[in-house]
Short mmCIF file of C-alpha atoms and ligand atoms in Angstrom, two decimals:
data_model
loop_
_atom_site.label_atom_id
_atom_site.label_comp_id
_atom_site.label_asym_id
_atom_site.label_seq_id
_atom_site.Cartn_x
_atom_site.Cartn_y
_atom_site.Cartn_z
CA UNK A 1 -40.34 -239.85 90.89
CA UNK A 2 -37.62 -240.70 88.61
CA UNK A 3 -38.23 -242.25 85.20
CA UNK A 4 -35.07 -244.40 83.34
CA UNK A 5 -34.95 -243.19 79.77
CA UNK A 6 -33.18 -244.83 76.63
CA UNK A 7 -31.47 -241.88 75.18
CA UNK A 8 -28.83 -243.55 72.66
CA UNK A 9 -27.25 -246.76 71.27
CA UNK A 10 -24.12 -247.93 69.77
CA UNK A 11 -22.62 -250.95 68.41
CA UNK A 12 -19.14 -252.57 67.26
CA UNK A 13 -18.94 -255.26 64.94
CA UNK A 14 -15.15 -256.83 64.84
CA UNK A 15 -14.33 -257.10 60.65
CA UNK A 16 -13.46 -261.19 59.90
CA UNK A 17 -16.61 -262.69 58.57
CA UNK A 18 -16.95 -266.49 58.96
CA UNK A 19 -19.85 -267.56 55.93
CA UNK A 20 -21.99 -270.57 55.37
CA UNK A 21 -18.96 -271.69 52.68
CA UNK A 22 -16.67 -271.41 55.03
CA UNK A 23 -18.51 -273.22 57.64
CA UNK A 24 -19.54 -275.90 54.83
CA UNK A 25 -15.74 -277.22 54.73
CA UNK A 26 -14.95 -277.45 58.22
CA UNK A 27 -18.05 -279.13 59.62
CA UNK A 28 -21.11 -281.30 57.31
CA UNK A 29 -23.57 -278.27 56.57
CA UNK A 30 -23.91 -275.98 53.48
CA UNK A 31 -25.32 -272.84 52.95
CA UNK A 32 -28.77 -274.23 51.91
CA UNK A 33 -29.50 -276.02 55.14
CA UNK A 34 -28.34 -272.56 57.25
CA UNK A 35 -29.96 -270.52 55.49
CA UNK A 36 -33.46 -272.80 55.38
CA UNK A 37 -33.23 -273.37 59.19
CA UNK A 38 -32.01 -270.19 60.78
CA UNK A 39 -31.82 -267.58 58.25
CA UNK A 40 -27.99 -266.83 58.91
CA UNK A 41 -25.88 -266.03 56.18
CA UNK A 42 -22.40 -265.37 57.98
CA UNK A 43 -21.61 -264.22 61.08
CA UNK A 44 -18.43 -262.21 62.44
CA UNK A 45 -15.34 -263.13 64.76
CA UNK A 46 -13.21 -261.50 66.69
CA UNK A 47 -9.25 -261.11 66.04
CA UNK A 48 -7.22 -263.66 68.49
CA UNK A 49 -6.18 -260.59 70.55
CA UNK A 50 -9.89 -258.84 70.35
CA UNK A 51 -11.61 -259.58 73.70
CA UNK A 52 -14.85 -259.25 74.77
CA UNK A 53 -13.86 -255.84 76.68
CA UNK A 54 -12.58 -254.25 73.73
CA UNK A 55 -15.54 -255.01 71.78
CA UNK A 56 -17.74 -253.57 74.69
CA UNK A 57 -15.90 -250.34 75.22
CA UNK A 58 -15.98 -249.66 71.32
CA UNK A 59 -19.76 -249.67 71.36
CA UNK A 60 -19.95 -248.44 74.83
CA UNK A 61 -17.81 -245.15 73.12
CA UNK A 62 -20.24 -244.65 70.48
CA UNK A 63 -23.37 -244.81 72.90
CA UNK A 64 -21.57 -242.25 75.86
CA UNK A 65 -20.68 -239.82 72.37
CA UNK A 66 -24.74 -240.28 70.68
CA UNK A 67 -26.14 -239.82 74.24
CA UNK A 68 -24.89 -236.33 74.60
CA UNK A 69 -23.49 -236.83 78.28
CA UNK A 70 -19.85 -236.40 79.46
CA UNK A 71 -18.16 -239.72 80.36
CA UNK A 72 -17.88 -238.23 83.84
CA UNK A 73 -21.91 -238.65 84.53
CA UNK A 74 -22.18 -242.27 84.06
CA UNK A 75 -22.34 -244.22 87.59
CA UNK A 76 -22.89 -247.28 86.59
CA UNK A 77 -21.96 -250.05 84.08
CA UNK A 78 -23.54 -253.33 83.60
CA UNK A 79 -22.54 -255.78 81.12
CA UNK A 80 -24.25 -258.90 79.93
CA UNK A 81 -21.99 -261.03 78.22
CA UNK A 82 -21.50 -265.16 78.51
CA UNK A 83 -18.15 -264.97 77.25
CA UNK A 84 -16.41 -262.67 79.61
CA UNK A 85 -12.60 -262.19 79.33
CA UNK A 86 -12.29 -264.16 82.62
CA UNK A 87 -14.71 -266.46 83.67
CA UNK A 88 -14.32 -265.54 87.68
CA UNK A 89 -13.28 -262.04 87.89
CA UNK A 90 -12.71 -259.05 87.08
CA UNK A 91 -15.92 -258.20 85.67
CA UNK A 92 -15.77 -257.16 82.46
CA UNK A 93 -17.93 -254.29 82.84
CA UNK A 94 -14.96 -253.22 85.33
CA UNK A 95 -12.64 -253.64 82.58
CA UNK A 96 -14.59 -251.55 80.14
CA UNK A 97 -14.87 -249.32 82.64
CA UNK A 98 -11.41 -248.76 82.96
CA UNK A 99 -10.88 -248.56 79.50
CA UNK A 100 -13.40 -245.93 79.05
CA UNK A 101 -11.12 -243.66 81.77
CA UNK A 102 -14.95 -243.61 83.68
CA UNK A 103 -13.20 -243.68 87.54
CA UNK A 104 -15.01 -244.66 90.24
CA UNK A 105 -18.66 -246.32 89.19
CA UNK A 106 -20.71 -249.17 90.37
CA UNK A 107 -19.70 -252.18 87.60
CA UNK A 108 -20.64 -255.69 87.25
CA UNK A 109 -21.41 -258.44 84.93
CA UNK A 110 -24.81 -260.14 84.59
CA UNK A 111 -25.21 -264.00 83.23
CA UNK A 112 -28.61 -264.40 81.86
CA UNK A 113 -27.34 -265.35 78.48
CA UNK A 114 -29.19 -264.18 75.29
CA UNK A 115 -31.44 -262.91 77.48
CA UNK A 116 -29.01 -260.26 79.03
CA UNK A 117 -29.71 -256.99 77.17
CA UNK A 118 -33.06 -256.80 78.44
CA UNK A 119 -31.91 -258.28 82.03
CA UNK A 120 -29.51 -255.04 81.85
CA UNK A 121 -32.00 -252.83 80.82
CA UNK A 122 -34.35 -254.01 83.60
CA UNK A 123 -31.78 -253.54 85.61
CA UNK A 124 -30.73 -249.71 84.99
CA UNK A 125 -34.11 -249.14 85.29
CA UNK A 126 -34.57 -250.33 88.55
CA UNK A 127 -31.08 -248.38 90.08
CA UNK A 128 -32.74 -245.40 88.31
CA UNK A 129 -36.53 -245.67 89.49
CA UNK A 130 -35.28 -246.30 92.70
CA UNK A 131 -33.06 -242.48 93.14
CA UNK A 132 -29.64 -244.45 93.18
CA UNK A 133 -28.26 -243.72 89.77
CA UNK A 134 -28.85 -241.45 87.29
CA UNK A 135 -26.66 -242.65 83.87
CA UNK A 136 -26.70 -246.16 83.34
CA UNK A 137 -24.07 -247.27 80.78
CA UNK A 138 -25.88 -250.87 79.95
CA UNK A 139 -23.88 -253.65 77.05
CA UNK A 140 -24.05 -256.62 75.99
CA UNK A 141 -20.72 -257.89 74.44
CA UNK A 142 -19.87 -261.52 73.64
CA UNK A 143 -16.85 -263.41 71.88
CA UNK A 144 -18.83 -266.40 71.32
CA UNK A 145 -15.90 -267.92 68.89
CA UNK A 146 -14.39 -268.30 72.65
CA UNK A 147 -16.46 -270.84 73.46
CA UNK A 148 -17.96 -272.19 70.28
CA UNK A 149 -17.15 -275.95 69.57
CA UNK A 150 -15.96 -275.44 66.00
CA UNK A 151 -16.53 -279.66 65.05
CA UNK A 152 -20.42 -279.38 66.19
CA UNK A 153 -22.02 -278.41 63.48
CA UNK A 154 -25.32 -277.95 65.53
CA UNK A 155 -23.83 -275.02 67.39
CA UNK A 156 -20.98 -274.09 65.66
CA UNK A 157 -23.23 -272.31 62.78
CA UNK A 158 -25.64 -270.00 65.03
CA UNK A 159 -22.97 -267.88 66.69
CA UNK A 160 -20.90 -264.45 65.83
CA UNK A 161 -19.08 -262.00 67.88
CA UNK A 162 -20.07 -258.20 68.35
CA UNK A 163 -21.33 -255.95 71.12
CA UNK A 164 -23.95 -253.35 71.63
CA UNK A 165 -24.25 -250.52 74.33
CA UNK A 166 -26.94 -247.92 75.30
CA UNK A 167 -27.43 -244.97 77.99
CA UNK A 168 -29.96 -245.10 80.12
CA UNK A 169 -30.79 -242.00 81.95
CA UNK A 170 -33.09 -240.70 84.85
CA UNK A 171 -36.05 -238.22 83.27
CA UNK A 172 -38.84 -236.86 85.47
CA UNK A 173 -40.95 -236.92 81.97
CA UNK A 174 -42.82 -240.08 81.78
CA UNK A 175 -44.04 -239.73 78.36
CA UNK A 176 -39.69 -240.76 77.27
CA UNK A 177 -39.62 -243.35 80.02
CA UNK A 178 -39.76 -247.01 79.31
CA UNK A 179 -42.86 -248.18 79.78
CA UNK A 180 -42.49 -251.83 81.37
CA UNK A 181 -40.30 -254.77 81.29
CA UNK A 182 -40.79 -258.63 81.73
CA UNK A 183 -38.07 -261.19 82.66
CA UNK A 184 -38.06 -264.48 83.64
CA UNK A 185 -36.23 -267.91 83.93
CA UNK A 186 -36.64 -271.74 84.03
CA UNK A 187 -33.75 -273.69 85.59
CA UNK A 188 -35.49 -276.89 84.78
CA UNK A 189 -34.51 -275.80 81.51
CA UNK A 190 -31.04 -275.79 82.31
CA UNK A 191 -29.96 -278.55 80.27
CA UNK A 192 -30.89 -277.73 76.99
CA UNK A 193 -28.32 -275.01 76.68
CA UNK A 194 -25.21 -274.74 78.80
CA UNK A 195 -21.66 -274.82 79.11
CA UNK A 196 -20.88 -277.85 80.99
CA UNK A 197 -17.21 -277.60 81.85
CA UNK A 198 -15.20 -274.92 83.57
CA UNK A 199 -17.38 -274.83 87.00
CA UNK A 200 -17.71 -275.57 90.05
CA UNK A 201 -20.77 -277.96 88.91
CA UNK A 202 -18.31 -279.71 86.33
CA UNK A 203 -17.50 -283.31 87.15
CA UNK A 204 -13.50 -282.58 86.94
CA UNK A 205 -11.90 -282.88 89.73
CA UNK A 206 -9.00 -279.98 88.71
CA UNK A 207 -9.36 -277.31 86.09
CA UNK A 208 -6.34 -279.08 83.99
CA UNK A 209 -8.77 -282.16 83.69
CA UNK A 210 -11.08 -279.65 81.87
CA UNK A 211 -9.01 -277.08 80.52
CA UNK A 212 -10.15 -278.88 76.78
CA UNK A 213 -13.25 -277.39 76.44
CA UNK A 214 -15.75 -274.38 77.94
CA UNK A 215 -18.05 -274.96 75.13
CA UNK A 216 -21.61 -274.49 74.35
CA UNK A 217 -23.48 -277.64 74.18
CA UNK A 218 -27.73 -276.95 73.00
CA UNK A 219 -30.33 -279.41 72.30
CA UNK A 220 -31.13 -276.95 69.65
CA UNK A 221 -34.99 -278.23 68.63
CA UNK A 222 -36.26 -278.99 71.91
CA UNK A 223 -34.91 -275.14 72.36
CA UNK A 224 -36.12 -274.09 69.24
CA UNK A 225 -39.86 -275.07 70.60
CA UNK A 226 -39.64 -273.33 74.31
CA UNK A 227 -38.74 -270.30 72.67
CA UNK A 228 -41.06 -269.71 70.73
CA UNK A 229 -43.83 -270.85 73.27
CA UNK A 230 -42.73 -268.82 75.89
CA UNK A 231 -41.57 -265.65 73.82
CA UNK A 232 -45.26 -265.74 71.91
CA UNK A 233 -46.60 -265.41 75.56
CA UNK A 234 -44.47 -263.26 77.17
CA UNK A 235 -45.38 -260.47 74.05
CA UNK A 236 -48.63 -260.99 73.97
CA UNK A 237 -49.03 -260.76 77.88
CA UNK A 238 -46.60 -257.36 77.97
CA UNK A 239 -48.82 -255.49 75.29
CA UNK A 240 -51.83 -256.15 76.53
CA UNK A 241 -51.05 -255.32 80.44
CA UNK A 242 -50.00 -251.97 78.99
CA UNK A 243 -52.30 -251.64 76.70
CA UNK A 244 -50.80 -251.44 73.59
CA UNK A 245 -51.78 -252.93 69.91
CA UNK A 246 -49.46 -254.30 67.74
CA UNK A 247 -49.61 -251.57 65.37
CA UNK A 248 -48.39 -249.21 67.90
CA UNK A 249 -44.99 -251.13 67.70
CA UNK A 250 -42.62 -249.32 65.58
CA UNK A 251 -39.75 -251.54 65.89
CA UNK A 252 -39.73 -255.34 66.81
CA UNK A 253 -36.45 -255.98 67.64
CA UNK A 254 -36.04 -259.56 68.70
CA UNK A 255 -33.45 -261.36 70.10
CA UNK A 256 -31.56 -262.78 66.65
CA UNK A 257 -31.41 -266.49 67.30
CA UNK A 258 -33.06 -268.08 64.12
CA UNK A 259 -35.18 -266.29 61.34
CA UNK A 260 -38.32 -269.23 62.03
CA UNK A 261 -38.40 -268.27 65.75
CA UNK A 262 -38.99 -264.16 65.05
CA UNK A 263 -41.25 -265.09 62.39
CA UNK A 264 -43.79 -267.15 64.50
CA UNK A 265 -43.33 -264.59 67.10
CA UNK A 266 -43.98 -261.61 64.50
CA UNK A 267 -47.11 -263.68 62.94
CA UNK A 268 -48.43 -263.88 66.54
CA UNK A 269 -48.22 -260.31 66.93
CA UNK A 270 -49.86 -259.99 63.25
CA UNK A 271 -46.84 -257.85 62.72
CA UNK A 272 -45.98 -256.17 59.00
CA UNK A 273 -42.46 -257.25 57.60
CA UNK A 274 -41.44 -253.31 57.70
CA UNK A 275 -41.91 -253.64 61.58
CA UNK A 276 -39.27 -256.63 62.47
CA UNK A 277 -35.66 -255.57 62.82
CA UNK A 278 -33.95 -258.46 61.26
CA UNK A 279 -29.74 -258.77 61.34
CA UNK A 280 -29.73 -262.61 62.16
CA UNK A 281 -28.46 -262.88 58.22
CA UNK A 282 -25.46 -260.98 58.75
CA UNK A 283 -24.35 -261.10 62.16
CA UNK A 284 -25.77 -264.77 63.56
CA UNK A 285 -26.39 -265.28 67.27
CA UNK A 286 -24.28 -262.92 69.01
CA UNK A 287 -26.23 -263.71 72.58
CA UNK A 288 -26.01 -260.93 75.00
CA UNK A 289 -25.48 -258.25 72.31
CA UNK A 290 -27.90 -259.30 69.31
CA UNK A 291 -30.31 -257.03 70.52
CA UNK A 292 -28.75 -253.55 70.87
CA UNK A 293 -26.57 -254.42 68.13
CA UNK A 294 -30.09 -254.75 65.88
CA UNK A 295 -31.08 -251.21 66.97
CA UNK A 296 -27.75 -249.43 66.34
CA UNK A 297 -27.94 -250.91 62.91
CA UNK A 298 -31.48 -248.90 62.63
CA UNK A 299 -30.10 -245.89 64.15
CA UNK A 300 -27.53 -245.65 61.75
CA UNK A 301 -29.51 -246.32 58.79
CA UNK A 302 -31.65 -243.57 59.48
CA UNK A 303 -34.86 -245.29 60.34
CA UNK A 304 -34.45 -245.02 64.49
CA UNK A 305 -36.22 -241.81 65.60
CA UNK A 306 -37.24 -239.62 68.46
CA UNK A 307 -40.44 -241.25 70.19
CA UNK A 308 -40.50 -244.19 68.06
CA UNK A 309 -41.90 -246.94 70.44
CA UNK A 310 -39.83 -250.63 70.30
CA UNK A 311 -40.60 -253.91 71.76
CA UNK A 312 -37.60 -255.91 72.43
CA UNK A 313 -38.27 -259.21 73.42
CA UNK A 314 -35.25 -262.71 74.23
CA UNK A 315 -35.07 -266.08 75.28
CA UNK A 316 -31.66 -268.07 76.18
CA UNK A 317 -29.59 -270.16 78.10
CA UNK A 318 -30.84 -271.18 81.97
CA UNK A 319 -32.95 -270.91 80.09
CA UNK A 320 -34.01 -266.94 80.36
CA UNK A 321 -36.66 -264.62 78.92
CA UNK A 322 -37.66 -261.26 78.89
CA UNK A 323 -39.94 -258.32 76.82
CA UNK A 324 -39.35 -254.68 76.74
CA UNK A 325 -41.80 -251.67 75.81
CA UNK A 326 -39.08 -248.92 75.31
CA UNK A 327 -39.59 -245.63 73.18
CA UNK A 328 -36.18 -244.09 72.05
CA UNK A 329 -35.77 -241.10 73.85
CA UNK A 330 -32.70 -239.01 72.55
CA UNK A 331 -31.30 -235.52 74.17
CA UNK A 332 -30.01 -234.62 71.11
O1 UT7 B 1 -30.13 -268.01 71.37
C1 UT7 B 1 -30.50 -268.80 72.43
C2 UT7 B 1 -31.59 -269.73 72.14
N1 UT7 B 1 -31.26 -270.56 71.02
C3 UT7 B 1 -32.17 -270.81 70.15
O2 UT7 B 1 -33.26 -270.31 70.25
C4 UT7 B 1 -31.83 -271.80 69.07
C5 UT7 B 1 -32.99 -272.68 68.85
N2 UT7 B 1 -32.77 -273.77 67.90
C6 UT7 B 1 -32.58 -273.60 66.59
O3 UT7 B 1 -32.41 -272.52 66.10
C7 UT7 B 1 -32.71 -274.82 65.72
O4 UT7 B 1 -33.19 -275.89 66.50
C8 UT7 B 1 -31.37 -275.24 65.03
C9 UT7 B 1 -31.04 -274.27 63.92
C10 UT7 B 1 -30.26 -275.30 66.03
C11 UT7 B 1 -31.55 -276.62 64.39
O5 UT7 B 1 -32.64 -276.61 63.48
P1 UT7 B 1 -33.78 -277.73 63.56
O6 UT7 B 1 -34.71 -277.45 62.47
O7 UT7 B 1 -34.33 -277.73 64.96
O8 UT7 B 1 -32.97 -279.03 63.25
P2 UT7 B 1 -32.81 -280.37 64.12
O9 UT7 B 1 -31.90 -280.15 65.29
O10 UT7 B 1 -34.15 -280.97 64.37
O11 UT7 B 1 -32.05 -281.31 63.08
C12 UT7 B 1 -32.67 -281.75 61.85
C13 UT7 B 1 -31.62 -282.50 61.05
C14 UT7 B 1 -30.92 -283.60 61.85
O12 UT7 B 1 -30.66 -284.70 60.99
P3 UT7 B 1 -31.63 -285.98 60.96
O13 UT7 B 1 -31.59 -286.53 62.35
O14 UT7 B 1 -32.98 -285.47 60.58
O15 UT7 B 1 -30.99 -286.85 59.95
C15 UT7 B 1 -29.62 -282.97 62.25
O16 UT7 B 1 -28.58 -283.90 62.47
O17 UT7 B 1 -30.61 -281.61 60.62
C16 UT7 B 1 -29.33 -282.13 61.02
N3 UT7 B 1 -28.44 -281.00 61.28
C17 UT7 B 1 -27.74 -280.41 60.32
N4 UT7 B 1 -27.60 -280.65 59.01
C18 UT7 B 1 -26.79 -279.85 58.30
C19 UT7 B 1 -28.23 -280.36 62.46
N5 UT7 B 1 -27.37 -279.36 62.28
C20 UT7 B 1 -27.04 -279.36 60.96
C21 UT7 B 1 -26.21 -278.56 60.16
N6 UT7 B 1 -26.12 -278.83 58.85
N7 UT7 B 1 -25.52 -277.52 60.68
#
């Protein structure tokens, strides 16, 4: 039987940073009431002529180069983004695709919203366990200044742009293969975070009637208390059905919504500081991609290694959830 492996990670962060200050004179915040009540710092956003695409295929590059395969041996791509370049088609995993000269391979997109790097991940897994694929090129990329409401000062402060990418590969070793994953979803949740306009479930009659806005719209406390409900369970249920103590986590690496939601999930766990991947501060809510963009930052500072065992875990829009038990399992 075939095992799906998670042999390497990359990441792109685009360079304009958008801080608290900056924030503080276009909507009624400051940097004290960020900072107390998410934890976020500044966040960054993509040029004008940066798209979501770009951003994927940059950190898609760096994962196909650290995973020691050629391009050539990827057949499939799956991206998890809520800001694609289009909102019908193409995919923008097809577009990545293309821009990463990979030919002919299997690519779509997958809407599951800050829940969509594990979503991926299950899904690569499954292609692989099953004997249809063998190197699944997995991101999460989102240009969440797309569709960020800029005068609501409830939303407009969580989210950043960025992307993250990994390789997942077939291995007939089980002792590299990810152990288990969890997702799930609510649509009586639905309301709490969505985009309202720019579908076929929009009240417009035309798309000119909406054309003014595709933006995010959260009732961020009620939110704020599902998630951590439902994440608490979800990692407590996925350790102990595998069998695994919290100390045996190397690296928590939560989705980075808000600092007080990994915290009560961490203290749940009982988990030591050194043990929580934290990038909220720096990079925001960047959806889809917080999550692999958090590991490449602790692959390339050095404290990512071979066999090291790390439970993601996310909770978004639909709303959406999911845990992961993954060890990093590097050819090279
Ligand atoms: O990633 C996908 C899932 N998303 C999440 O998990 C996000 C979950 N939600 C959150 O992170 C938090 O709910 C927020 C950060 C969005 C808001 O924090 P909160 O502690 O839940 O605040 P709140 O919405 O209960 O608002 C408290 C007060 C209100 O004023 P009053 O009614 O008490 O006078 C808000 O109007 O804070 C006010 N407020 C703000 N004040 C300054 C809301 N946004 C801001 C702001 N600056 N940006």
């Amino acid at each position: 039987m075939a095992y799906a492996a998670f042999r390497s990670i990359g990441a792109y962060v685009p360079s304009k940073i958008l801080s608290n200050e900056d924030l503080s004179k276009m909507v009624d915040t400051s940097d004290e009431w960020i900072t107390k009540r998410t934890g976020i710092k500044e966040r960054h956003i993509a040029a004008s002529d940066e798209f979501t695409s770009d951003m994927g295929a940059k950190a898609a590059t760096l994962a196909i180069e650290r995973s020691g395969l050629d391009k050539s041996e990827i057949d499939m791509v799956v991206c998890a983004t809520i800001s694609p370049d289009y909102f019908c088609m193409p995919s923008t995993a097809t577009i990545i695709s293309t821009k990463l000269g990979l030919g002919n391979v299997t690519a779509f997109d997958i809407s599951a919203a800050c829940t969509g790097f594990v979503y991926v991940l299950s899904i690569a897994k499954a292609f692989i366990e099953a004997g249809m694929k063998k190197n699944v090129l997995i991101i999460g990329a989102e240009k969440l200044s797309a569709i960020t409401d800029y005068s609501d000062r409830g939303t407009c402060i969580l989210f950043g742009d960025g992307a993250g990418a990994a390789v997942i590969s077939a291995t007939e070793n089980k002792e590299e293969a990810i152990i288990d994953i969890h997702t799930g979803a609510d649509g009586k949740f639905a309301d709490l975070l969505m985009t309202p306009d720019g579908g076929s479930g929009s009240a417009h009659d035309t798309l000119e009637q909406e054309a003014s806005s595709c933006f995010m719209q959260m009732k961020g406390n009620e939110t704020f208390k599902v998630a951590v409900k439902t994440l608490t369970k979800d990692v407590i249920d996925i350790l102990r059905e595998n069998n695994i103590q919290s100390a045996d986590i190397k690296h928590f690496v939560p989705h980075q919504a808000n600092l007080r939601i990994i915290k009560a999930v961490g203290d749940a766990l009982k988990l030591k500081d050194e043990q929580v991947v934290l990038t909220v501060a720096k990079y925001g809510n960047t959806s889809g991609a917080s999550i692999p963009m958090a590991i490449n930052d602790i692959y390339e500072s050095g404290k990512l290694q071979a066999g090291e065992l790390m439970l993601l875990d996310a909770f978004g829009g639909g709303l959406t959830w999911g845990s992961a038990l993954v060890p990093f399992s590097p050819l090279k």
